[in-house]
Short mmCIF file of C-alpha atoms and ligand atoms in Angstrom, two decimals:
data_model
loop_
_atom_site.label_atom_id
_atom_site.label_comp_id
_atom_site.label_asym_id
_atom_site.label_seq_id
_atom_site.Cartn_x
_atom_site.Cartn_y
_atom_site.Cartn_z
CA MET A 299 -62.72 -13.96 -85.88
CA ASN A 300 -63.19 -13.33 -82.13
CA ASN A 301 -66.48 -13.92 -80.37
CA THR A 302 -67.29 -10.29 -79.66
CA LEU A 303 -66.81 -9.36 -83.29
CA GLU A 304 -68.89 -12.32 -84.47
CA LYS A 305 -71.73 -11.34 -82.11
CA ALA A 306 -71.47 -7.75 -83.19
CA ILE A 307 -71.71 -8.66 -86.89
CA LYS A 308 -74.79 -10.79 -86.18
CA THR A 309 -76.59 -7.80 -84.74
CA LEU A 310 -75.52 -5.53 -87.63
CA PRO A 311 -78.51 -5.94 -89.94
CA ILE A 312 -80.84 -5.09 -87.06
CA LYS A 313 -78.95 -2.26 -85.48
CA GLY A 314 -76.94 -0.97 -88.45
CA TYR A 315 -73.72 -0.45 -86.51
CA LEU A 316 -71.24 -2.46 -84.48
CA ASP A 317 -72.67 -3.31 -81.10
CA ILE A 318 -69.33 -3.47 -79.28
CA GLU A 319 -68.58 -1.38 -76.17
CA VAL A 320 -65.87 1.18 -76.77
CA PRO A 321 -63.29 1.12 -73.95
CA LYS A 322 -63.95 4.07 -71.61
CA ASP A 323 -60.33 4.94 -71.02
CA ILE A 324 -59.28 5.72 -74.60
CA ASN A 325 -59.01 9.14 -76.27
CA LEU A 326 -61.32 8.58 -79.24
CA ILE A 327 -59.83 11.28 -81.44
CA ASP A 328 -56.24 10.00 -80.87
CA GLU A 329 -57.33 6.42 -81.54
CA ILE A 330 -59.27 7.31 -84.70
CA ASN A 331 -56.27 9.26 -86.03
CA LYS A 332 -53.94 6.34 -85.23
CA LEU A 333 -56.22 3.81 -86.94
CA LYS A 334 -56.61 6.14 -89.91
CA LYS A 335 -52.85 6.30 -90.45
CA GLU A 336 -52.22 2.53 -89.82
CA LYS A 337 -54.97 1.61 -92.34
CA ASN A 338 -54.45 4.36 -94.90
CA ALA A 339 -58.02 5.48 -94.39
CA VAL A 340 -59.60 8.84 -95.18
CA ILE A 341 -62.55 10.43 -93.38
CA LEU A 342 -65.04 12.32 -95.62
CA ALA A 343 -67.68 14.36 -93.82
CA HIS A 344 -70.70 16.40 -94.86
CA TYR A 345 -71.50 19.81 -93.37
CA TYR A 346 -74.51 18.33 -91.55
CA GLN A 347 -72.33 16.15 -89.35
CA THR A 348 -71.71 17.18 -85.70
CA GLY A 349 -68.94 19.76 -85.20
CA GLU A 350 -66.57 17.21 -83.65
CA ILE A 351 -66.89 14.94 -86.67
CA GLN A 352 -66.44 17.82 -89.05
CA ASP A 353 -63.24 18.81 -87.16
CA LEU A 354 -61.93 15.28 -87.27
CA SER A 355 -62.49 14.79 -90.99
CA ASP A 356 -59.86 14.94 -93.70
CA TYR A 357 -62.31 16.47 -96.18
CA LEU A 358 -65.45 18.36 -95.36
CA GLY A 359 -67.78 19.25 -98.20
CA ASP A 360 -71.13 19.26 -99.93
CA SER A 361 -72.49 16.29 -101.89
CA LEU A 362 -70.66 17.15 -105.09
CA GLN A 363 -67.33 17.86 -103.44
CA LEU A 364 -67.50 14.68 -101.43
CA ALA A 365 -68.32 12.60 -104.51
CA ARG A 366 -65.29 14.08 -106.29
CA LYS A 367 -63.04 13.40 -103.23
CA ALA A 368 -64.27 9.85 -103.07
CA LYS A 369 -63.39 9.36 -106.70
CA GLU A 370 -59.87 10.75 -106.49
CA THR A 371 -58.68 9.52 -103.09
CA SER A 372 -55.66 7.26 -102.86
CA ALA A 373 -56.75 5.90 -99.49
CA ASP A 374 -57.58 2.19 -99.12
CA ILE A 375 -60.60 2.81 -96.85
CA ILE A 376 -63.16 5.60 -97.14
CA VAL A 377 -64.98 6.32 -93.89
CA PHE A 378 -68.03 8.22 -95.03
CA CYS A 379 -69.45 10.48 -92.35
CA GLY A 380 -72.73 11.35 -94.07
CA VAL A 381 -75.72 9.23 -95.01
CA HIS A 382 -76.17 5.98 -96.91
CA PHE A 383 -76.72 7.35 -100.41
CA MET A 384 -73.45 9.36 -100.16
CA ALA A 385 -71.42 6.31 -99.02
CA GLU A 386 -73.05 4.23 -101.71
CA ALA A 387 -72.12 6.86 -104.36
CA ALA A 388 -68.54 6.69 -103.09
CA LYS A 389 -68.57 2.92 -103.52
CA ILE A 390 -70.11 3.17 -106.99
CA LEU A 391 -67.28 5.54 -107.99
CA ASN A 392 -64.60 3.50 -106.32
CA PRO A 393 -65.45 -0.21 -106.30
CA GLU A 394 -61.92 -1.37 -105.47
CA LYS A 395 -61.92 0.61 -102.23
CA LYS A 396 -63.46 -0.34 -98.93
CA VAL A 397 -66.20 2.15 -98.09
CA VAL A 398 -67.52 2.10 -94.52
CA LEU A 399 -70.43 4.07 -93.02
CA PRO A 400 -70.35 4.40 -89.22
CA ASP A 401 -74.09 3.67 -89.01
CA THR A 402 -75.87 2.09 -91.90
CA LEU A 403 -79.16 3.38 -90.49
CA ALA A 404 -78.04 6.85 -91.44
CA GLY A 405 -80.61 7.00 -94.27
CA CYS A 406 -82.53 9.85 -95.80
CA SER A 407 -86.24 10.54 -96.04
CA LEU A 408 -85.79 11.94 -99.53
CA ALA A 409 -83.89 8.91 -100.82
CA ASP A 410 -86.50 6.61 -99.21
CA SER A 411 -89.31 8.34 -101.09
CA CYS A 412 -88.27 6.89 -104.44
CA THR A 413 -87.49 3.36 -105.73
CA GLY A 414 -85.99 2.20 -109.05
CA GLU A 415 -89.18 0.24 -109.68
CA GLY A 416 -91.40 3.27 -109.08
CA LEU A 417 -89.27 5.43 -111.32
CA ARG A 418 -89.41 2.74 -114.08
CA GLU A 419 -93.21 2.91 -113.90
CA LEU A 420 -93.24 6.70 -114.24
CA LYS A 421 -90.85 6.51 -117.20
CA LYS A 422 -93.41 4.28 -118.98
CA LYS A 423 -95.90 7.20 -118.81
CA TYR A 424 -93.39 9.59 -120.36
CA PRO A 425 -91.44 7.49 -122.88
CA ASN A 426 -89.81 10.57 -124.41
CA ALA A 427 -88.52 12.02 -121.18
CA ILE A 428 -84.99 11.74 -119.85
CA VAL A 429 -84.49 11.35 -116.10
CA VAL A 430 -82.51 13.80 -114.02
CA SER A 431 -82.15 12.64 -110.42
CA TYR A 432 -80.88 14.46 -107.34
CA ILE A 433 -77.91 12.57 -105.85
CA ASN A 434 -80.09 11.94 -102.74
CA CYS A 435 -81.38 8.58 -104.05
CA ASP A 436 -80.27 4.98 -103.93
CA ALA A 437 -78.37 3.00 -106.55
CA GLY A 438 -81.63 1.51 -107.92
CA VAL A 439 -82.93 4.97 -108.77
CA LYS A 440 -79.59 6.11 -110.17
CA ALA A 441 -79.60 3.04 -112.41
CA GLU A 442 -82.87 4.35 -113.97
CA THR A 443 -81.42 7.86 -114.35
CA ASP A 444 -79.72 9.63 -117.22
CA ILE A 445 -77.99 12.38 -115.30
CA VAL A 446 -77.43 12.75 -111.56
CA VAL A 447 -77.26 16.30 -110.10
CA THR A 448 -76.54 17.89 -106.76
CA SER A 449 -77.90 21.21 -105.49
CA SER A 450 -74.53 22.84 -106.56
CA ASN A 451 -74.77 21.88 -110.19
CA ALA A 452 -78.46 21.16 -110.91
CA GLU A 453 -79.29 24.49 -112.55
CA THR A 454 -76.21 24.41 -114.80
CA ILE A 455 -76.83 20.83 -115.86
CA ILE A 456 -80.53 21.32 -116.59
CA ASN A 457 -79.73 24.46 -118.59
CA SER A 458 -77.38 22.35 -120.68
CA ILE A 459 -80.26 20.09 -121.82
CA PRO A 460 -82.17 21.27 -124.93
CA LYS A 461 -85.27 23.26 -123.93
CA GLU A 462 -87.65 20.99 -125.87
CA GLN A 463 -86.41 17.84 -124.13
CA GLU A 464 -88.98 16.53 -121.66
CA ILE A 465 -87.45 15.78 -118.21
CA ILE A 466 -88.54 13.72 -115.23
CA PHE A 467 -86.93 15.12 -112.08
CA ALA A 468 -86.64 12.79 -109.07
CA PRO A 469 -86.93 12.54 -106.09
CA ASP A 470 -87.19 16.05 -104.55
CA LYS A 471 -90.35 17.94 -105.54
CA ASN A 472 -89.22 21.13 -103.73
CA LEU A 473 -85.79 21.30 -105.43
CA GLY A 474 -87.61 20.34 -108.68
CA ALA A 475 -90.11 23.20 -108.32
CA TYR A 476 -87.28 25.60 -107.53
CA LEU A 477 -85.37 24.48 -110.62
CA ASN A 478 -88.46 24.71 -112.82
CA LYS A 479 -88.78 28.33 -111.76
CA LYS A 480 -85.09 29.11 -112.25
CA THR A 481 -84.75 27.41 -115.61
CA GLY A 482 -88.23 28.17 -116.99
CA ARG A 483 -88.93 24.48 -117.55
CA ASN A 484 -91.81 22.28 -116.67
CA MET A 485 -90.11 19.13 -115.46
CA ILE A 486 -92.28 16.28 -114.26
CA LEU A 487 -91.64 15.99 -110.54
CA TRP A 488 -91.36 12.91 -108.36
CA ASP A 489 -93.32 13.50 -105.12
CA GLY A 490 -90.49 13.25 -102.56
CA ALA A 491 -89.15 15.63 -99.95
CA CYS A 492 -86.58 16.11 -97.27
CA MET A 493 -88.15 15.89 -93.81
CA VAL A 494 -85.66 18.41 -92.37
CA HIS A 495 -86.18 21.16 -94.89
CA GLU A 496 -89.96 20.55 -95.10
CA ALA A 497 -90.17 21.20 -91.33
CA PHE A 498 -89.30 24.89 -91.67
CA SER A 499 -92.24 27.14 -90.91
CA MET A 500 -92.82 30.07 -93.23
CA GLU A 501 -94.87 31.84 -90.59
CA ARG A 502 -92.30 31.48 -87.83
CA ILE A 503 -89.47 32.47 -90.20
CA ALA A 504 -91.40 35.54 -91.28
CA LYS A 505 -91.70 36.48 -87.57
CA GLN A 506 -87.93 35.88 -87.14
CA LEU A 507 -87.29 38.21 -90.04
CA ALA A 508 -89.64 40.86 -88.61
CA ASP A 509 -87.89 40.59 -85.21
CA ASN A 510 -84.49 40.89 -86.91
CA PRO A 511 -84.92 43.48 -89.67
CA ASP A 512 -81.15 43.55 -90.20
CA ALA A 513 -80.99 39.82 -90.94
CA GLU A 514 -81.22 37.94 -94.25
CA LEU A 515 -82.76 34.54 -94.67
CA ILE A 516 -80.60 32.13 -96.68
CA ALA A 517 -82.00 28.73 -97.58
CA HIS A 518 -81.26 25.38 -99.16
CA PRO A 519 -83.45 24.63 -102.24
CA GLU A 520 -84.78 21.46 -100.56
CA SER A 521 -87.02 23.89 -98.59
CA GLU A 522 -90.64 24.49 -99.63
CA THR A 523 -91.56 27.35 -101.98
CA PRO A 524 -93.09 29.70 -99.38
CA VAL A 525 -89.86 29.54 -97.34
CA LEU A 526 -87.73 30.02 -100.48
CA GLU A 527 -89.81 33.09 -101.40
CA LEU A 528 -88.67 34.74 -98.19
CA ALA A 529 -84.95 33.97 -98.85
CA LYS A 530 -82.43 36.50 -100.04
CA PHE A 531 -80.15 33.73 -101.23
CA ILE A 532 -80.79 30.08 -102.12
CA GLY A 533 -78.00 27.57 -102.62
CA SER A 534 -76.33 24.29 -101.78
CA THR A 535 -74.45 23.96 -98.48
CA SER A 536 -71.16 25.10 -100.01
CA GLN A 537 -72.88 28.04 -101.77
CA LEU A 538 -74.58 29.12 -98.53
CA LEU A 539 -71.21 29.03 -96.76
CA LYS A 540 -69.58 31.11 -99.47
CA TYR A 541 -72.44 33.66 -99.44
CA VAL A 542 -72.22 34.23 -95.63
CA GLN A 543 -68.44 34.55 -95.85
CA GLU A 544 -68.47 37.06 -98.68
CA SER A 545 -71.59 39.14 -97.94
CA PRO A 546 -71.25 42.46 -96.10
CA VAL A 547 -74.42 41.59 -94.11
CA GLN A 548 -73.73 40.69 -90.46
CA LYS A 549 -76.81 38.69 -89.47
CA PHE A 550 -78.31 35.60 -91.13
CA ILE A 551 -81.21 33.26 -90.54
CA ILE A 552 -80.02 29.90 -91.71
CA GLY A 553 -82.63 27.80 -93.56
CA THR A 554 -80.84 24.47 -93.68
CA GLU A 555 -79.69 21.68 -91.40
CA GLU A 556 -78.09 23.34 -88.38
CA GLY A 557 -74.79 21.35 -88.54
CA ILE A 558 -73.64 23.81 -91.21
CA ILE A 559 -73.46 26.57 -88.55
CA HIS A 560 -70.31 25.01 -87.16
CA GLU A 561 -68.29 25.64 -90.34
CA MET A 562 -70.12 28.96 -90.99
CA LYS A 563 -68.95 30.28 -87.62
CA LYS A 564 -65.39 29.27 -88.45
CA ARG A 565 -65.46 31.03 -91.78
CA ALA A 566 -67.39 34.11 -90.59
CA PRO A 567 -66.63 34.46 -86.87
CA SER A 568 -68.01 37.96 -86.53
CA LYS A 569 -71.39 37.18 -88.01
CA GLU A 570 -74.58 36.34 -86.15
CA LEU A 571 -76.11 33.09 -87.34
CA ILE A 572 -79.65 32.20 -86.25
CA PRO A 573 -81.16 28.76 -87.09
CA ALA A 574 -84.42 29.15 -88.99
CA LEU A 575 -87.44 27.96 -86.95
CA THR A 576 -89.36 24.78 -87.74
CA SER A 577 -93.08 24.25 -87.11
CA ASP A 578 -92.20 22.32 -83.94
CA GLU A 579 -92.53 24.97 -81.29
CA SER A 580 -90.89 22.82 -78.64
CA CYS A 581 -87.60 22.93 -80.54
CA ALA A 582 -85.66 25.66 -82.28
CA CYS A 583 -83.48 23.19 -84.10
CA SER A 584 -83.44 21.67 -87.55
CA GLU A 585 -81.32 18.56 -87.10
CA CYS A 586 -81.20 15.68 -89.59
CA PHE A 587 -81.80 12.72 -87.35
CA TYR A 588 -80.06 10.48 -89.96
CA MET A 589 -76.94 12.60 -90.32
CA LYS A 590 -76.64 12.70 -86.53
CA ARG A 591 -76.59 8.88 -86.19
CA ASN A 592 -72.87 8.98 -86.78
CA THR A 593 -70.81 9.39 -83.58
CA LEU A 594 -67.11 9.36 -82.68
CA GLU A 595 -67.65 5.96 -80.98
CA LYS A 596 -69.11 4.52 -84.19
CA ILE A 597 -66.33 6.02 -86.32
CA TYR A 598 -63.76 4.41 -83.99
CA LEU A 599 -65.45 0.98 -84.26
CA CYS A 600 -65.90 1.19 -87.98
CA LEU A 601 -62.22 2.04 -88.49
CA LYS A 602 -61.10 -0.69 -86.11
CA TYR A 603 -63.25 -3.47 -87.56
CA GLU A 604 -63.64 -2.02 -91.09
CA LEU A 605 -67.40 -2.42 -90.74
CA PRO A 606 -70.25 -1.78 -91.57
CA GLU A 607 -69.14 -1.95 -95.19
CA ILE A 608 -71.11 -0.67 -98.19
CA HIS A 609 -71.58 -3.17 -101.03
CA VAL A 610 -73.22 -2.54 -104.39
CA GLU A 611 -74.02 -5.44 -106.69
CA GLU A 612 -71.75 -5.10 -109.79
CA ASN A 613 -74.47 -4.86 -112.53
CA LEU A 614 -76.30 -2.31 -110.54
CA ARG A 615 -73.08 -0.39 -109.81
CA VAL A 616 -72.20 -0.15 -113.49
CA GLN A 617 -75.73 1.14 -114.32
CA ALA A 618 -75.67 3.64 -111.47
CA LEU A 619 -72.16 4.86 -112.34
CA LYS A 620 -73.10 6.15 -115.79
CA PRO A 621 -75.34 9.08 -114.60
CA ILE A 622 -72.88 10.00 -111.85
CA GLU A 623 -70.02 10.20 -114.38
CA LYS A 624 -72.23 12.25 -116.64
CA MET A 625 -72.75 14.69 -113.77
CA LEU A 626 -69.04 14.96 -113.07
CA GLU A 627 -68.33 15.55 -116.76
CA LEU A 628 -71.02 18.25 -117.02
CA SER A 629 -70.05 20.11 -113.85
CA GLN A 630 -66.31 20.53 -114.20
CA SER A 631 -66.66 24.29 -114.01
CA ILE A 632 -68.39 24.12 -110.66
CA LYS A 633 -66.28 24.22 -107.42
P1 13P B 4 -75.57 19.65 -100.47
O1 13P B 4 -74.53 19.62 -99.41
O2 13P B 4 -75.08 19.08 -101.75
O3 13P B 4 -76.15 20.97 -100.58
O4 13P B 4 -76.77 18.65 -100.00
C1 13P B 4 -77.48 18.83 -98.88
C2 13P B 4 -78.16 17.59 -98.41
O5 13P B 4 -79.33 17.48 -98.30
C3 13P B 4 -77.43 16.47 -98.05
O6 13P B 4 -78.31 15.52 -97.61
FE1 SF4 B 5 -81.90 13.41 -96.42
FE2 SF4 B 5 -82.78 15.80 -95.67
FE3 SF4 B 5 -81.21 14.44 -94.01
FE4 SF4 B 5 -80.19 15.51 -96.29
S1 SF4 B 5 -81.04 16.59 -94.55
S2 SF4 B 5 -79.85 13.43 -95.48
S3 SF4 B 5 -81.94 15.25 -97.68
S4 SF4 B 5 -83.26 13.79 -94.69
#
């Protein structure tokens, strides 16, 4: 191993990514594509990544679509351009493959709000409950879970569980409250939330709607109830994209992470797309700071050195795999 690489690896646990300078005179996109081919790697990207990363990816999708792609790929290396829980789920599904995340500090406030230990404690209070967890959680939480869901399949999966069955829903209280309303259930909710969707301001969005009477608000169910009450359509990232593409309406206020607007513009070029306002008046944006940690430079380095790699201890992986497989089995009808 050369000295630079050795030094870089030493700094990895602190910085979360390879601390090596990328040569200035290279074309990053060309180099990434070359390395990808040489190493039989595949780049999976979520809609909240930057536009340039979305354009570079082999597969762009929501959490469910990316988990499926990760399971079925024939590539030797999966470069996951998303956040840690997504790359970890890819590794859980595909232990024989190398899964790399350009920046391991690409975390998630929602996933951080819950631990396996905390969930175990809550389960003791409700011994008859089963646990349904949003995929935005770590392997320790998944290991304590009966069925994993994403925002694309949560309603279908919850409706497939007998009405009298008590359910603990973790970790997103906003998605959980939305699902309780949609399914007429009274699931016990873990008290977690997404910092990006919680930042939306109901008052400022109401003003946006008043100023744009021809616009519809569409929102991700990770948003708080008052924001969702203003929305004409609520759905996962892929469902929001489909809605904008197919609706006759020309103007939308977008209540989710603004990275999605890149793909929305491609699919519906004639439509006007306005990011929903957050309570931070100094900024009109709703960026996920974690998602945006990934950059072209970090993708190049992670492909070149095949680092930082995601590892999941085998016992934990086997436990965490069961509820993910259950989800895939129960959501075959969902695109
Ligand atoms: P989906 O793309 O599955 O809707 O998830 C959104 C999200 O919060 C990812 O972090
Ligand atoms: Fe987590 Fe929210 Fe960022 Fe998604 S948008 S990764 S839920 S913090």
